[in-house]
C-alpha positions as a printed NumPy array, in Angstrom:
array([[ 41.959,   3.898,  13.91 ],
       [ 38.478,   2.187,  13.473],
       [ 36.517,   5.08 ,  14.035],
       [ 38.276,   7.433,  12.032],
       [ 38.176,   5.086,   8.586],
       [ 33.908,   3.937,   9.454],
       [ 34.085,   8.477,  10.388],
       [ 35.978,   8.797,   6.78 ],
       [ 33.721,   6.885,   5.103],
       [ 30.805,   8.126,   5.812],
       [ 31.729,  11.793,   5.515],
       [ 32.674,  10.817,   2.08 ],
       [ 29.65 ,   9.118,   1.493],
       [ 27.039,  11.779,   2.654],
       [ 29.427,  15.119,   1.16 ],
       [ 28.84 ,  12.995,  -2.356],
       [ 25.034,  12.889,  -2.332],
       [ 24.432,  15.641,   0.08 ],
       [ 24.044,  18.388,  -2.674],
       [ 21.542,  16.728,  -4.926],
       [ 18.58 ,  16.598,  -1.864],
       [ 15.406,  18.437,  -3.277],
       [ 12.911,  18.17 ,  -0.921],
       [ 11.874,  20.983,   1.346],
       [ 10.911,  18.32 ,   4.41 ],
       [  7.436,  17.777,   5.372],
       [  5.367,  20.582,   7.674],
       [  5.329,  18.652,  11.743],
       [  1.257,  18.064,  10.864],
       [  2.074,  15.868,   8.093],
       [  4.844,  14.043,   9.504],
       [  2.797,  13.535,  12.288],
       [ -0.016,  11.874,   9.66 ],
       [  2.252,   9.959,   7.525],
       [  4.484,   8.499,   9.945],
       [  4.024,   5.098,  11.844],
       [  6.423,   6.893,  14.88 ],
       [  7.876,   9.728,  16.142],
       [ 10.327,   9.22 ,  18.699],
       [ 14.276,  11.113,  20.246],
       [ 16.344,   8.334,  19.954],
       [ 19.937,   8.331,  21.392],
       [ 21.846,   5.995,  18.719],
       [ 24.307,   3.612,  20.206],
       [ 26.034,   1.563,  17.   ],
       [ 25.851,   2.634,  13.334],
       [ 26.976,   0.15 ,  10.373],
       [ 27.075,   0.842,   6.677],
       [ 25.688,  -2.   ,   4.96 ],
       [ 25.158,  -2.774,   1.716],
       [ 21.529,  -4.049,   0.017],
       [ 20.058,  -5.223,  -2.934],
       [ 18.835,  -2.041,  -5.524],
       [ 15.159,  -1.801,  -5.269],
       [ 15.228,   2.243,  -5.388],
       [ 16.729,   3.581,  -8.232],
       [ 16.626,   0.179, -10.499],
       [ 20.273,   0.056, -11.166],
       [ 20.121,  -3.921, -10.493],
       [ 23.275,  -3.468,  -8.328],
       [ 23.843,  -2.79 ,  -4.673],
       [ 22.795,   0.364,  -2.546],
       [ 24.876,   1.435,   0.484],
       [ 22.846,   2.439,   3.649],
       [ 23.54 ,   3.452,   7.325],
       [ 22.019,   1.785,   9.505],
       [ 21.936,   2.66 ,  13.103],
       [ 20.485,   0.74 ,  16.76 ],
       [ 19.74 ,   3.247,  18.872],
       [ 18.157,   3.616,  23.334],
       [ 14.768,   5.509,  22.824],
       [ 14.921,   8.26 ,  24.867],
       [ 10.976,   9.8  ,  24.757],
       [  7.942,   8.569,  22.409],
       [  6.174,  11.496,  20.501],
       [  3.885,   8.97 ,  18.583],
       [  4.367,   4.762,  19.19 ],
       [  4.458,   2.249,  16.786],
       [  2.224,  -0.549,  16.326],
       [  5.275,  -2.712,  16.152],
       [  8.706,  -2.652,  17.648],
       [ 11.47 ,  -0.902,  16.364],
       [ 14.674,  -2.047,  16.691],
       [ 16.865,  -0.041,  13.945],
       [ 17.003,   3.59 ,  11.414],
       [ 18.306,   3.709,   8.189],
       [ 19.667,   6.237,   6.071],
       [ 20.276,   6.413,   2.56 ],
       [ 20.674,   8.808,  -0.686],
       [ 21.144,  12.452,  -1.21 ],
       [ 18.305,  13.416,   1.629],
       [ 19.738,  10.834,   4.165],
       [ 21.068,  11.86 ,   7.697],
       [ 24.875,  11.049,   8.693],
       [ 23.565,   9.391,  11.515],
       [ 26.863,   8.936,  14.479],
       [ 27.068,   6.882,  17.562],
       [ 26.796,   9.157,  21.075],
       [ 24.415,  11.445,  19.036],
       [ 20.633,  12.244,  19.741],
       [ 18.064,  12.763,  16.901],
       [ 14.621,  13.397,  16.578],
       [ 12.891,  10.634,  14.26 ],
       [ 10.108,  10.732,  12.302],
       [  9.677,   7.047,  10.764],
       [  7.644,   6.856,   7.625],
       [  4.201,   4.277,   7.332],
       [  5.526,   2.962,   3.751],
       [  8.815,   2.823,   1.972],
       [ 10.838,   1.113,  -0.329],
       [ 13.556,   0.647,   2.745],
       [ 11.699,  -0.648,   6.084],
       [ 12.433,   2.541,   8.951],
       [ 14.47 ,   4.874,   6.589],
       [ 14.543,   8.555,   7.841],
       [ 15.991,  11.267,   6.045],
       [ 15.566,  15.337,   6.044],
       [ 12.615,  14.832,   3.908],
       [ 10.562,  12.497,   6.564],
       [ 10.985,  15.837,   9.376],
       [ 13.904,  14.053,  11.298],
       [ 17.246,  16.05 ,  12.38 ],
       [ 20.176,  15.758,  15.016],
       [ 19.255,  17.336,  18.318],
       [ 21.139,  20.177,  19.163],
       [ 21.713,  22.183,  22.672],
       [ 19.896,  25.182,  20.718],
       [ 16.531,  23.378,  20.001],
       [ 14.585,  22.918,  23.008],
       [ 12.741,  25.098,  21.643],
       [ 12.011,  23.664,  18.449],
       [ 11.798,  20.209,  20.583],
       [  8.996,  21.578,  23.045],
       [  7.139,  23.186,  20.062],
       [  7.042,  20.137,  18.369],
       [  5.811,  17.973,  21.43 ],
       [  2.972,  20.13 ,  21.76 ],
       [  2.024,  19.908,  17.937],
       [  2.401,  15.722,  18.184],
       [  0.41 ,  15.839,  21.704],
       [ -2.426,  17.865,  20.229],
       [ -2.59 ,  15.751,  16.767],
       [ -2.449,  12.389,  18.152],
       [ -4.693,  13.057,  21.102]])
């Protein structure tokens, strides 16, 4: 019964906003350049949480996902630890539990570690190991 109201909730929460996303996601080369890491994660415990506005300046609260994930390969490391993703607003990812997705974590932001469409990060499916391989090469070559 737990799963299905957090499973309710967050469909609800990401078919609201999902229509209004206008970005057209960044090319792999400048994903590659602007983020601080590039890594498949395999995401073991999402939470919606809520945090003070500092995006849109409404004063009030924002709701985020927030998810702890097992790193499964390293594209590009990060100077520093990473211990969590988060996912907010009409570009954000429905991030789940049991799911694998390929993560492309921003330098800068006003939300520490948020992905989203826009930042080059998706959910891995069984039909893109292509798309995965091409995009290993494109990392290996740029960051070596």
């Amino acid at each position: 019964m737990k799963i299905k109201l957090v499973v309710a909730i967050l469909t609800l929460f990401f078919s609201q906003i999902a229509s209004a996303c206008r970005c057209d996601g960044l090319s792999p080369e400048d994903a590659i350049d602007s983020s601080k890491a590039i890594m498949i994660v395999y995401v073991v415990e999402t939470k919606v949480k809520e945090i003070p506005d500092n995006i849109f300046g409404s004063g009030g609260q924002v709701t985020l996902l927030e998810a702890k994930f097992k790193t499964l390969e390293t594209l590009k490391a990060s100077r520093e630890p990473i211990n969590t993703i988060r996912s907010i607003g009409s570009c954000g990812m429905p991030i789940m539990a049991g799911k694998k997705y390929y993560v492309s974590i921003p330098n800068e932001g006003s939300i520490e570690n948020l992905i989203s469409v826009c930042t080059g990060s998706f959910q891995i499916w069984e039909s893109d190991k292509k798309k995965l391989k091409e995009l290993r090469h494109i990392v290996h070559n740029k960051t070596n």
